[in-house]
Amino acid sequence: MAVLNKIRQRSLILILVIALALFSFVIGDLFKNSDSLTGSSQDVIATINGTDINRVEFQQKVKNYQDRSGGRQTSTQSMNAIYNQEVRKIVQQSEFDELGLSVEKDEMRDLLKISFSSYPEFQDANGNFDFNRLNAFIANLKDLNGDTAPLGNFLVNYESWTSNEQTIAANAIQQTYYNLIKSGVGATISEAEEEYLGDSKTVDIKYVQIPYATIDDSAVEVSKSEITAYMKEHEDTYKSDATTEVVYVEFKEGASKADEDKLKADLIALKSDREEYNENSKNTETIPGFDSATDIEEFVNSNSATKYNDAFLREGQLPTIAKDTLMKLNVGGYYGPYKDGEYYKLSKLIAAKQLPDSVKVRHILVPHIGGQRADASITKTPEQAKATADSIFAAIKGGTKFMDLLELSSDKVSNEKDGEIEFDYLAGMAPEFKAYAFDNKEGDIDVVQTSFGYHIIEILEQKSFNKAIKLATVSTKIEPSDQTLQDVFNKMSKFEIASKDGDFNALAKERDLVVKPITFKALDETIPGLGSQREVVRWSFDSDTEVGDFKNFTISNFGYIVAKVVEKREAGLMSTEDASITVLPEIRKEKKAKLIREKISGTSVDAIAQNQGQSARTAAALTINNTTLSGAGAEPKVIGSAFGLAQGATSKPIDGQKGVYVIEVTKVTDATKLDNYTAIMNRLSSERRNSAQTKVYTALEDAAEIEDNRAKTVY
C-alpha cells in the first residue's frame, strides 16, 4: 500500500514525464521525416515562385509519360522530362499572372471556333460553325455526369472537354505573351549599318606575336590563393553542384574456368549414346547421341539452347571464329566445342553442296486476308488464295505464258519489271521465297506460301555458285554454376567485412580488384558499364551516409559492387584541385603576358620582332565580324584593336589568346555606304525575333526562385 500511495502522490510527475517523452518522439519524428514543422514536406517535389509541385500528381504524370513512351525512357529520364515541363508551365504562368494576361469570354469563343469549325457536330445545314450546337454539346456533356460522347474520332467527357479548353486558353495566352515580346524586339537603321560595315570595312595589318610558350610554365608560380581568387572573380564559370566522390570494386558473376570446362565436357558427352532408366517402362533404355541420332532436328532442339536451322549456309553466314574450319569439314565431321559469343557450340556437318550467291526469279503474288501488307481491298481467304494460285500454276504448266498472267499479281513493283526480282542470299526476303529460289534449279516453277500470301515462282537465273553447308549445332549458354555464384558472393562479403577495419584500396590490390572512381551529382543515375544505378547515387547523398562509409549493391545481370564514399562536397565553388585544370593555364597566361610586356622594347613591329626573336607577319582584309587572324587563329582582342587604330598607327601590347601582340595598321579600306539599309535591318529584326522566345524563357527561369527537392523526394 505504501508503494501505491507514493505512485499516487507522484502521478502528476509521471504524467508530465510520459507526455514529454511522447512529445520528444513526435517532434523527433517530424524533424526526421520531411521537416514538417518548417513546411518542407516530402510531398513537394519543388517550389517555383511560391507554387508547389505535388509529389502524388507529379508521379502520376511521370507514369503517364512512361506509358506513352512505351518503356523507352528510364524512371529518372521520365521524371526529369516532367519536371522540366512543370517548371516551364509555372515559370511562364507566374509571368502571365503578373502581367494580367488572360483569355476573356469573346476571345475564348473565337478560339473554340478556330479549333472546332471543321467538326460536323458544330456545323449548321450550310456547313457554317454554329455556336448554339457547340453550347448544346457542352451542356449535354455536363448532364452525362462523367460519361463520354462521340466527337469526331474521339470519345470525350465533360472533364476532358474542360481540360482541352484550358489547354487552348493557355496556348493562346502564351502566344499573346511571345507576340508582345517579339513586337518589342527589332533592329535599328544604325545597327543595320554597323552590321554592314562589320562585313565590308577591312583593314590590313602587320603584327608580331610573342607566344606565351616562350616562357616555361615552371618559371611562373601560381599559389592556391590565386586560384581561389580567380575562381571568385569568375564565379559563374566555377560554380559546382553538390557532389559525392565514390570508389567501387566489381564482383562479376561470370562463369569460372571450371564452369566452362564442364560445359565443354557436357557437349562432347552428347556425341555418344547414353543409358537411361525409364520409370514408366521400368527398363534401361539407350538414348541416341549426336553420332547415331536419326532425327537430327529433334535431337538438336531437345539438347540445345538454340533451335535447329535447316538452311544451307554460305561462308559469310557462319560464326567468324569458326567459319574457316567449318567450311573444311567432311560430311559427318564435328567442330567444337568452340566459344561463340555467349555460347559454347558443337557443330556437325550434315550436308554440303554448291549453291548460287544470287538469283533472278519472276513471280505472281496472290495475297489473302490477314497476310503481311494486305490492305482493305484484299478479300480472298487463305483457302481461296491457294486455289487461285494453284489454278494460275496449272495454266502456266498447260502452256499459258507467265507474262500474260502478271495482271493477277498484287506485287505492283515487280509487275513493272515483268514480275522479275533479282537478289543475293543476304537479301531480306521472305525465308520460304528465298529458300525456293536458291535450293532449286533454273527453270523450276512452283507454288510457295509465305507470310504475304501464295507465290507462283519461276527461277530464271542463278549465278556465282559456291560451297554451302548445312550444320546441326548444339549450343549451351555460358552461365556461372551455383557454386560459382556462391563463391562470388562469399568473395564480395569477405571484402566488405575486411573493409570495415582495413584500407579499401590496399585490400582491393591484394585481391587483384580494380578500384574505379566516379563522381555523382544528386540527380545522376548511371554508372558507366553498369547502367542505371540510382540506388547507389541515392545512398551516397543520404544524410546518414558519411565519408568513409561503404556498402554492397546487387547489380542486375552482373553481380555485385562494393562502394565507398571518399568525399562529399556541398554546392558552391569547385575545389581548387578540380578547377586548377582550367584555372592554372589562365593565371599563367596573365602572368606570362605581364613578363612579356615588361621585356618588349622598340616602337615598331619590325623592331619588336627582331628584339624578341620573332618574325613579323601580315594579315590582309580583316573584318570586325570575323575574329580569325591569319597565321594565329581566333584572336578577337587583336582584331578589335586593329579597328580602333588609324592607318599607320601602331598598337600597345595586346594580351591575346596565344601570346602578346603588337600590330601596325598598314591599310584601311572603308566600305561604300549603301543608299538604304532597310533589307539588313529587316533581316536582323527577323533573326532576333526568332531567337527571342527561347532567350526570354531562359531569362525567366534564371530569375525564378526555384527550390528543387527532387533528390530528397521521388528520386
XYZ file of C-alpha atoms in Angstrom:
715
model
C 0.000 0.000 0.000
C 2.847 2.333 0.784
C 4.200 1.907 -2.727
C 0.780 2.629 -4.244
C 0.444 5.798 -2.168
C 3.825 7.017 -3.376
C 2.816 6.374 -7.001
C -0.444 8.295 -6.453
C 1.456 11.177 -4.905
C 3.806 11.380 -7.873
C 1.270 10.687 -10.601
C 1.424 14.243 -11.925
C 5.192 13.987 -12.348
C 4.823 10.649 -14.161
C 2.205 12.097 -16.496
C 4.476 15.024 -17.310
C 7.454 12.721 -17.966
C 5.409 10.473 -20.252
C 3.968 13.495 -22.063
C 7.420 14.976 -22.603
C 8.704 11.621 -23.888
C 5.829 11.338 -26.330
C 6.293 14.961 -27.399
C 10.019 14.351 -27.992
C 9.213 11.260 -30.009
C 6.699 13.108 -32.210
C 8.937 16.150 -32.627
C 11.910 13.949 -33.452
C 9.875 12.061 -35.993
C 8.685 15.295 -37.547
C 12.232 16.509 -37.977
C 13.361 13.158 -39.250
C 10.541 12.862 -41.745
C 10.348 15.732 -44.170
C 10.859 18.742 -41.880
C 7.123 19.051 -41.255
C 7.424 21.985 -38.877
C 9.215 24.071 -41.480
C 6.802 23.170 -44.251
C 9.489 21.447 -46.335
C 7.390 18.327 -46.965
C 8.495 15.281 -48.845
C 5.190 15.651 -50.716
C 6.626 18.688 -52.511
C 8.859 17.929 -55.493
C 9.818 21.560 -55.979
C 8.626 25.072 -55.250
C 8.773 27.576 -58.111
C 7.968 31.203 -57.393
C 5.917 30.056 -54.400
C 3.990 27.367 -56.296
C 4.476 23.751 -55.179
C 4.708 20.697 -57.432
C 2.815 17.998 -55.548
C 4.537 14.606 -55.372
C 1.440 12.454 -55.974
C 0.291 14.441 -59.006
C 3.861 14.566 -60.285
C 4.311 10.805 -60.047
C 1.044 10.207 -61.895
C 2.241 12.451 -64.734
C 5.552 10.579 -64.791
C 3.695 7.263 -65.053
C 1.546 8.577 -67.913
C 4.666 9.827 -69.673
C 6.380 6.452 -69.315
C 3.277 4.678 -70.605
C 3.268 6.917 -73.679
C 6.977 6.325 -74.291
C 6.448 2.563 -74.273
C 9.190 1.973 -71.711
C 11.889 3.627 -73.813
C 12.651 6.118 -71.025
C 14.146 5.279 -67.629
C 12.355 6.463 -64.493
C 14.881 9.251 -63.983
C 14.635 10.410 -67.604
C 10.836 10.496 -67.345
C 10.952 12.398 -64.047
C 13.351 14.960 -65.499
C 11.160 15.452 -68.566
C 8.008 16.036 -66.475
C 9.908 18.231 -64.023
C 11.105 20.476 -66.867
C 7.551 20.666 -68.241
C 6.119 21.620 -64.855
C 8.814 24.216 -64.172
C 8.253 25.787 -67.583
C 4.488 25.915 -67.046
C 4.762 27.515 -63.595
C 7.513 29.968 -64.555
C 5.503 31.163 -67.540
C 2.240 31.327 -65.588
C 3.915 33.485 -62.934
C 4.878 35.965 -65.626
C 1.444 35.847 -67.268
C -0.280 36.462 -63.932
C 1.975 39.404 -63.137
C 1.151 40.975 -66.498
C -2.559 40.247 -66.070
C -2.809 38.185 -69.254
C -5.992 36.171 -69.587
C -8.474 34.878 -72.152
C -11.831 36.657 -71.994
C -15.175 35.125 -72.979
C -15.337 36.576 -76.507
C -11.747 35.548 -77.259
C -12.459 32.045 -75.962
C -15.443 31.778 -78.297
C -13.193 32.728 -81.226
C -10.550 30.199 -80.148
C -13.141 27.420 -79.926
C -14.445 28.356 -83.353
C -10.926 28.145 -84.817
C -10.287 24.803 -83.123
C -13.604 23.078 -83.903
C -15.030 24.745 -87.025
C -14.234 21.647 -89.135
C -16.253 19.274 -86.895
C -19.646 18.358 -88.443
C -21.163 18.205 -84.931
C -20.828 22.014 -84.712
C -21.929 22.956 -88.250
C -25.327 24.064 -89.468
C -27.038 22.854 -92.638
C -24.833 25.158 -94.735
C -21.593 23.889 -93.174
C -21.046 27.048 -91.101
C -19.877 26.945 -87.498
C -22.872 27.164 -85.128
C -22.226 28.298 -81.532
C -25.653 27.014 -80.468
C -24.622 23.484 -81.445
C -21.342 23.901 -79.532
C -23.142 25.128 -76.405
C -25.686 22.290 -76.625
C -22.861 19.748 -76.930
C -21.082 21.127 -73.843
C -24.352 21.194 -71.860
C -25.007 17.582 -72.840
C -21.526 16.555 -71.657
C -22.216 18.206 -68.313
C -25.500 16.317 -67.953
C -23.782 12.989 -68.698
C -22.040 13.145 -65.285
C -18.718 11.750 -66.478
C -19.958 9.506 -69.283
C -18.492 10.047 -72.742
C -19.970 11.243 -76.017
C -18.500 10.907 -79.538
C -16.736 13.878 -81.129
C -15.147 13.175 -84.500
C -12.990 10.083 -83.981
C -12.776 10.590 -80.206
C -14.835 9.954 -77.094
C -14.897 12.894 -74.668
C -16.485 13.633 -71.302
C -17.025 16.939 -69.543
C -13.722 16.701 -67.659
C -11.648 16.063 -70.797
C -13.521 18.840 -72.612
C -12.776 21.430 -69.918
C -9.162 20.252 -69.797
C -8.929 20.781 -73.546
C -10.446 24.268 -73.202
C -7.824 25.114 -70.576
C -5.061 23.931 -72.896
C -6.428 26.061 -75.748
C -6.603 29.094 -73.457
C -3.097 28.504 -72.068
C -1.657 28.235 -75.580
C -3.403 31.432 -76.589
C -2.025 33.334 -73.572
C 1.448 32.001 -74.275
C 1.222 33.073 -77.905
C -0.019 36.525 -76.887
C 2.896 36.896 -74.456
C 5.514 35.936 -77.000
C 3.908 38.168 -79.629
C 4.206 41.069 -77.172
C 7.870 40.234 -76.606
C 8.579 39.929 -80.308
C 6.838 43.207 -81.075
C 9.369 44.954 -78.845
C 12.363 43.246 -80.452
C 13.998 44.514 -83.595
C 16.956 46.342 -85.077
C 17.584 49.969 -85.917
C 18.999 51.509 -89.087
C 22.175 52.298 -87.141
C 22.559 48.651 -86.130
C 21.972 47.592 -89.731
C 24.687 49.995 -90.863
C 27.056 48.620 -88.213
C 26.317 45.081 -89.379
C 27.080 46.073 -92.964
C 30.327 47.792 -92.022
C 31.325 44.800 -89.908
C 31.395 42.671 -93.050
C 32.501 45.292 -95.561
C 35.101 47.554 -93.921
C 38.543 45.893 -93.950
C 41.989 46.560 -92.528
C 45.398 45.130 -93.385
C 47.909 44.760 -90.586
C 51.477 43.826 -89.848
C 51.915 42.127 -86.495
C 54.308 40.337 -84.221
C 53.255 37.606 -81.805
C 55.366 36.724 -78.758
C 53.883 33.348 -77.768
C 53.183 32.513 -74.141
C 55.083 29.282 -74.792
C 58.343 31.276 -74.918
C 58.152 31.305 -71.118
C 58.277 27.895 -69.446
C 55.425 27.020 -67.061
C 57.938 26.269 -64.318
C 59.052 29.916 -64.379
C 55.554 31.047 -63.336
C 54.430 30.142 -59.833
C 50.710 30.047 -59.075
C 49.516 29.803 -55.475
C 46.380 28.130 -54.186
C 45.073 31.509 -53.025
C 45.479 32.919 -56.548
C 43.448 30.027 -57.938
C 40.723 30.686 -55.335
C 40.721 34.424 -56.094
C 40.427 33.754 -59.828
C 37.503 31.395 -59.227
C 35.690 34.034 -57.161
C 36.197 36.611 -59.925
C 34.672 34.154 -62.400
C 32.119 32.634 -60.039
C 29.547 31.700 -62.693
C 32.123 29.606 -64.544
C 33.283 27.712 -61.480
C 30.013 27.086 -59.697
C 29.591 23.463 -58.723
C 26.590 21.369 -57.752
C 26.737 19.196 -54.673
C 28.703 16.049 -55.500
C 29.875 12.846 -53.917
C 33.010 11.031 -54.943
C 32.723 7.267 -54.715
C 35.142 4.425 -55.381
C 33.936 0.903 -56.024
C 35.109 -2.583 -56.916
C 33.187 -5.105 -59.002
C 32.376 -8.740 -58.312
C 31.096 -10.143 -61.573
C 29.031 -13.326 -61.621
C 30.769 -14.791 -64.642
C 31.337 -18.435 -65.427
C 34.598 -19.780 -63.992
C 37.127 -21.826 -65.955
C 35.779 -24.917 -64.189
C 32.247 -23.977 -65.301
C 33.365 -23.578 -68.910
C 35.327 -26.836 -68.822
C 32.218 -28.662 -67.608
C 30.050 -27.073 -70.321
C 32.516 -28.253 -72.973
C 32.705 -31.744 -71.462
C 28.891 -31.990 -71.412
C 28.742 -31.035 -75.101
C 31.314 -33.656 -76.019
C 29.394 -36.264 -73.986
C 26.321 -35.612 -76.173
C 28.071 -37.278 -79.107
C 27.800 -40.733 -77.556
C 24.745 -42.845 -76.761
C 23.806 -42.976 -73.086
C 21.899 -45.394 -70.894
C 18.876 -44.001 -69.054
C 16.393 -45.739 -66.762
C 12.761 -45.258 -67.793
C 10.437 -45.048 -64.781
C 7.375 -45.830 -66.896
C 8.689 -48.958 -68.622
C 10.942 -49.932 -65.705
C 13.659 -50.645 -68.262
C 17.051 -49.161 -69.033
C 16.908 -47.543 -72.457
C 19.603 -46.363 -74.852
C 19.276 -42.683 -75.721
C 20.883 -41.949 -79.120
C 23.728 -39.433 -79.108
C 24.775 -36.951 -81.758
C 26.726 -39.700 -83.566
C 23.761 -42.023 -84.044
C 20.668 -39.784 -83.902
C 18.429 -40.299 -86.934
C 16.160 -37.297 -86.315
C 18.776 -34.555 -86.212
C 16.272 -31.721 -85.849
C 14.605 -33.356 -82.846
C 17.998 -34.130 -81.268
C 19.244 -30.531 -81.599
C 16.009 -28.964 -80.366
C 15.999 -31.301 -77.342
C 19.604 -30.634 -76.328
C 20.415 -27.105 -77.499
C 19.793 -23.570 -76.248
C 19.241 -22.545 -79.890
C 16.901 -24.175 -82.397
C 17.914 -26.287 -85.392
C 18.477 -24.358 -88.632
C 17.685 -26.471 -91.701
C 19.121 -23.953 -94.180
C 22.319 -24.209 -96.203
C 24.761 -21.523 -95.101
C 27.467 -19.722 -97.053
C 30.810 -18.878 -95.501
C 29.714 -15.318 -94.750
C 26.792 -16.599 -92.663
C 28.938 -18.714 -90.338
C 30.410 -17.601 -86.983
C 33.584 -15.626 -87.720
C 35.578 -17.550 -85.140
C 34.773 -20.933 -86.712
C 33.927 -20.382 -90.384
C 37.301 -21.460 -91.857
C 37.272 -24.793 -90.018
C 33.556 -25.412 -90.599
C 33.913 -24.931 -94.351
C 36.666 -27.599 -94.442
C 34.696 -30.300 -92.593
C 33.643 -33.506 -94.298
C 30.023 -34.606 -94.047
C 29.555 -36.168 -90.602
C 32.568 -34.303 -89.172
C 32.473 -32.226 -85.985
C 33.959 -28.951 -84.872
C 33.979 -27.853 -81.263
C 33.171 -27.203 -78.623
C 34.016 -23.619 -79.627
C 33.091 -20.341 -77.993
C 30.801 -18.054 -79.986
C 29.648 -15.013 -78.015
C 27.608 -16.158 -75.004
C 27.547 -19.806 -76.101
C 29.705 -22.877 -76.395
C 28.804 -24.762 -79.561
C 29.367 -28.200 -81.058
C 28.676 -28.293 -84.802
C 28.237 -31.322 -87.059
C 28.266 -31.070 -90.852
C 25.051 -32.631 -92.190
C 25.346 -31.837 -95.915
C 27.261 -29.725 -98.413
C 26.514 -28.584 -101.949
C 27.160 -25.851 -104.459
C 24.579 -23.054 -104.314
C 24.267 -19.745 -106.148
C 25.086 -16.470 -104.435
C 22.422 -14.573 -106.393
C 19.258 -15.428 -108.286
C 16.758 -13.904 -110.643
C 13.126 -15.031 -110.419
C 9.731 -13.847 -111.504
C 6.598 -14.349 -109.544
C 2.888 -13.760 -109.241
C 1.618 -12.953 -105.736
C -1.904 -13.909 -104.657
C -2.496 -12.294 -101.229
C -5.194 -13.149 -98.702
C -6.919 -11.592 -95.707
C -4.543 -11.348 -92.760
C -1.423 -11.602 -94.910
C 1.506 -9.231 -94.403
C 0.862 -5.834 -96.051
C -2.630 -6.943 -97.100
C -4.836 -3.847 -97.363
C -8.617 -3.455 -97.147
C -9.040 -4.301 -100.845
C -7.868 -7.901 -100.257
C -10.929 -10.142 -99.801
C -9.684 -13.699 -100.507
C -9.426 -16.163 -97.638
C -6.176 -18.202 -97.416
C -8.029 -21.167 -98.942
C -9.328 -19.065 -101.841
C -5.869 -17.585 -102.427
C -4.339 -21.074 -102.516
C -6.977 -22.219 -105.037
C -6.286 -19.183 -107.256
C -2.525 -19.746 -107.091
C -2.946 -23.431 -107.986
C -5.119 -22.531 -110.993
C -2.529 -19.987 -112.222
C 0.218 -22.594 -111.786
C -1.824 -25.152 -113.736
C -2.417 -22.630 -116.534
C 1.315 -21.909 -116.838
C 2.163 -25.603 -116.832
C -0.500 -26.022 -119.512
C 1.220 -23.561 -121.846
C -0.095 -20.111 -120.882
C 2.733 -17.576 -120.846
C 3.783 -16.363 -117.403
C 3.805 -12.774 -118.671
C 0.167 -12.982 -119.766
C -0.929 -13.659 -116.169
C 1.036 -10.878 -114.415
C -2.097 -8.766 -114.089
C -3.275 -11.308 -111.495
C -0.314 -10.445 -109.223
C -0.653 -7.871 -106.444
C 3.108 -7.103 -106.438
C 2.845 -3.906 -108.475
C 6.555 -3.051 -108.135
C 7.854 -6.275 -109.684
C 4.980 -6.255 -112.219
C 6.554 -3.169 -113.797
C 9.690 -5.273 -114.399
C 7.839 -8.235 -115.934
C 7.420 -9.685 -112.445
C 11.184 -10.125 -112.098
C 13.185 -9.810 -108.865
C 16.962 -10.218 -108.557
C 18.586 -10.644 -105.131
C 21.510 -12.261 -103.302
C 21.435 -14.702 -100.390
C 21.798 -11.893 -97.817
C 18.695 -10.056 -99.040
C 15.820 -9.593 -96.615
C 13.307 -11.734 -98.480
C 10.604 -13.986 -97.022
C 12.527 -17.120 -95.931
C 10.290 -19.554 -97.858
C 10.635 -17.446 -101.011
C 14.419 -17.281 -100.644
C 14.768 -20.998 -99.868
C 12.870 -21.991 -103.011
C 14.867 -19.632 -105.236
C 18.267 -20.840 -104.014
C 17.633 -24.512 -103.266
C 16.051 -25.423 -106.610
C 17.238 -25.218 -110.240
C 16.914 -22.794 -113.129
C 13.609 -23.328 -114.916
C 11.821 -24.772 -111.881
C 8.386 -23.342 -111.127
C 6.051 -23.957 -108.192
C 3.557 -22.510 -105.713
C 5.202 -21.264 -102.482
C 3.426 -19.925 -99.417
C 4.921 -17.010 -97.415
C 3.548 -14.523 -94.878
C 2.497 -12.350 -97.843
C 0.296 -14.993 -99.442
C 0.849 -17.543 -102.218
C 3.538 -17.038 -104.881
C 3.909 -18.746 -108.226
C 7.723 -18.584 -108.574
C 9.792 -19.331 -111.679
C 13.596 -19.483 -111.316
C 15.091 -17.613 -114.288
C 18.805 -17.461 -113.468
C 21.296 -18.482 -110.766
C 24.830 -17.002 -110.564
C 28.155 -17.465 -108.764
C 27.927 -20.966 -107.382
C 29.907 -21.578 -104.185
C 30.022 -24.177 -101.438
C 27.232 -24.026 -98.875
C 26.892 -26.267 -95.843
C 24.104 -27.424 -93.571
C 25.068 -27.670 -89.903
C 23.492 -29.248 -86.863
C 24.713 -27.140 -83.939
C 24.111 -27.903 -80.276
C 24.753 -24.830 -78.113
C 24.891 -24.188 -74.385
C 24.726 -20.717 -72.880
C 27.782 -19.860 -70.814
C 26.481 -19.234 -67.301
C 28.034 -19.498 -63.845
C 27.218 -22.559 -61.751
C 25.520 -22.296 -58.359
C 28.886 -22.919 -56.718
C 30.464 -20.063 -58.684
C 27.628 -17.723 -57.718
C 28.147 -18.652 -54.084
C 31.906 -18.143 -54.417
C 31.389 -14.651 -55.880
C 29.008 -13.748 -53.055
C 31.474 -15.043 -50.446
C 34.335 -13.126 -52.058
C 32.277 -9.928 -52.023
C 31.170 -10.468 -48.414
C 34.713 -11.116 -47.183
C 35.964 -7.977 -48.921
C 33.178 -5.911 -47.393
C 33.881 -7.267 -43.888
C 37.631 -6.669 -44.275
C 36.981 -3.082 -45.434
C 35.491 -2.265 -42.036
C 38.935 -2.174 -40.429
C 41.271 -2.211 -43.430
C 42.346 0.079 -46.249
C 39.869 -0.178 -49.158
C 42.479 0.348 -51.887
C 45.065 -1.944 -50.330
C 42.514 -4.722 -49.831
C 41.433 -4.396 -53.458
C 45.038 -4.570 -54.651
C 45.650 -7.733 -52.596
C 42.675 -9.379 -54.322
C 43.519 -8.134 -57.839
C 40.402 -5.946 -57.870
C 40.337 -2.693 -59.833
C 39.240 0.341 -57.793
C 37.103 2.560 -60.024
C 36.351 6.189 -59.076
C 33.176 8.043 -60.015
C 31.743 11.430 -59.076
C 27.974 11.785 -58.768
C 25.656 14.761 -58.855
C 22.473 14.418 -56.837
C 20.287 13.584 -59.862
C 22.670 11.235 -61.657
C 21.568 7.661 -62.192
C 24.136 5.747 -64.254
C 27.496 4.108 -63.667
C 29.445 3.547 -66.900
C 29.235 -0.101 -67.906
C 26.660 -0.910 -65.203
C 23.687 1.135 -66.436
C 21.111 2.784 -64.207
C 22.189 2.511 -60.561
C 20.122 5.204 -58.905
C 20.201 3.355 -55.582
C 23.977 3.856 -55.335
C 23.668 7.588 -56.038
C 20.855 7.982 -53.519
C 22.866 6.174 -50.841
C 25.956 8.301 -51.450
C 23.932 11.511 -50.935
C 21.944 10.276 -47.938
C 22.477 12.492 -44.898
C 23.192 9.364 -42.838
C 25.983 8.279 -45.195
C 29.324 9.704 -44.155
C 32.721 9.884 -45.813
C 34.381 6.506 -45.329
C 31.113 4.555 -45.314
C 30.845 1.598 -47.678
C 28.087 -0.719 -48.835
C 27.474 -3.600 -51.230
C 24.905 -3.371 -54.019
C 23.403 -6.094 -56.184
C 23.746 -5.213 -59.866
C 21.155 -6.856 -62.109
C 22.618 -9.210 -64.740
C 26.127 -8.505 -63.445
C 26.820 -9.396 -59.830
C 27.807 -7.005 -57.038
C 29.788 -3.897 -56.307
C 31.143 -2.642 -53.009
C 31.149 1.153 -52.979
C 32.840 3.579 -50.600
C 32.243 7.315 -50.213
C 35.567 9.160 -50.273
C 34.344 12.770 -50.454
C 31.130 14.778 -50.181
C 31.123 18.338 -51.487
C 28.433 20.930 -50.858
C 27.156 23.098 -53.694
C 29.302 26.190 -54.267
C 32.642 26.869 -55.872
C 34.566 23.926 -57.267
C 37.513 22.664 -55.286
C 40.817 24.282 -56.208
C 42.109 20.878 -57.305
C 39.274 20.361 -59.785
C 39.279 23.960 -61.001
C 43.038 24.118 -61.424
C 42.815 22.154 -64.686
C 41.302 25.205 -66.398
C 42.288 27.977 -63.982
C 46.069 27.348 -63.958
C 46.548 27.977 -67.714
C 44.568 31.244 -67.474
C 46.513 32.588 -64.492
C 49.805 31.541 -66.071
C 48.743 33.285 -69.253
C 48.102 36.527 -67.335
C 51.465 36.302 -65.546
C 53.353 35.426 -68.721
C 51.682 38.338 -70.529
C 52.976 40.717 -67.848
C 56.519 39.305 -68.126
C 56.436 39.547 -71.929
C 55.173 43.141 -71.874
C 57.974 44.118 -69.478
C 60.701 42.856 -71.796
C 59.272 44.320 -75.043
C 61.442 47.099 -76.388
C 61.180 49.026 -79.636
C 58.474 51.202 -81.127
C 57.765 49.416 -84.396
C 56.554 45.905 -85.224
C 59.802 45.092 -87.045
C 61.966 46.318 -84.167
C 59.963 44.406 -81.572
C 60.031 41.250 -83.706
C 63.811 41.464 -84.056
C 64.235 42.202 -80.354
C 62.080 39.222 -79.317
C 63.466 36.759 -81.843
C 60.152 36.523 -83.715
C 59.092 37.137 -87.309
C 56.823 39.952 -88.362
C 53.739 38.673 -90.172
C 50.941 40.214 -92.191
C 47.197 39.688 -92.398
C 45.010 41.236 -95.090
C 41.327 42.127 -95.394
C 40.391 41.635 -91.730
C 36.736 42.309 -90.858
C 35.299 43.086 -87.455
C 32.783 40.237 -87.787
C 35.492 37.609 -88.316
C 37.768 37.096 -85.312
C 40.231 34.732 -87.028
C 43.711 36.181 -87.514
C 45.635 34.612 -90.375
C 48.540 32.578 -89.015
C 47.384 32.822 -85.386
C 43.818 31.516 -85.085
C 40.939 33.113 -83.157
C 42.141 36.419 -81.663
C 39.131 38.693 -81.050
C 41.077 41.253 -78.953
C 43.685 41.690 -81.678
C 41.062 42.086 -84.420
C 39.071 44.548 -82.304
C 42.182 46.602 -81.569
C 43.023 46.783 -85.285
C 39.683 48.503 -85.997
C 40.365 51.027 -83.232
C 43.579 52.293 -84.881
C 44.120 54.754 -87.691
C 46.087 53.772 -90.783
C 49.816 53.841 -89.988
C 49.286 53.626 -86.211
C 50.983 51.010 -84.015
C 49.243 49.475 -81.020
C 50.428 48.954 -77.491
C 50.999 45.313 -76.480
C 47.750 43.304 -76.643
C 47.184 40.209 -74.499
C 45.747 37.695 -76.928
C 44.733 34.045 -76.726
C 48.084 32.573 -77.736
C 50.507 35.333 -76.921
C 51.159 39.064 -76.650
C 50.741 41.010 -79.911
C 51.817 44.346 -81.271
C 50.105 45.383 -84.506
C 50.527 48.098 -87.120
C 47.603 49.031 -89.355
C 49.009 49.264 -92.877
C 45.769 49.892 -94.755
C 42.163 50.785 -94.013
C 39.565 50.158 -96.708
C 36.303 51.876 -95.868
C 33.084 50.293 -97.088
C 30.978 52.014 -99.717
C 27.897 53.279 -97.943
C 24.542 51.958 -99.085
C 21.615 54.164 -100.029
C 19.284 52.028 -97.957
C 19.875 49.643 -95.023
C 16.262 48.505 -94.665
C 16.861 44.973 -96.005
C 19.662 44.383 -93.480
C 17.552 45.892 -90.704
C 14.660 43.571 -91.555
C 16.951 40.542 -91.585
C 18.425 41.410 -88.176
C 14.944 42.045 -86.775
C 13.722 38.672 -88.028
C 16.722 36.828 -86.565
C 16.269 38.488 -83.175
C 12.535 37.802 -83.050
C 13.075 34.160 -83.949
C 15.508 33.710 -81.065
C 13.510 35.824 -78.601
C 11.173 33.052 -77.432
C 13.974 30.748 -76.258
C 16.003 33.554 -74.730
C 13.008 35.023 -72.881
C 12.152 31.721 -71.223
C 15.796 31.168 -70.243
C 15.809 34.621 -68.632
C 12.539 33.917 -66.793
C 13.870 30.594 -65.500
C 17.136 32.199 -64.339
C 15.183 34.882 -62.474
C 12.726 32.422 -60.898
C 13.001 31.291 -57.291
C 13.292 27.519 -57.578
C 13.654 25.131 -54.664
C 14.391 21.727 -56.181
C 13.654 18.794 -53.833
C 13.797 16.019 -56.410
C 16.802 14.279 -54.921
C 15.103 14.174 -51.496
C 11.658 13.022 -52.630
C 10.890 10.813 -55.631
C 14.475 10.235 -56.695
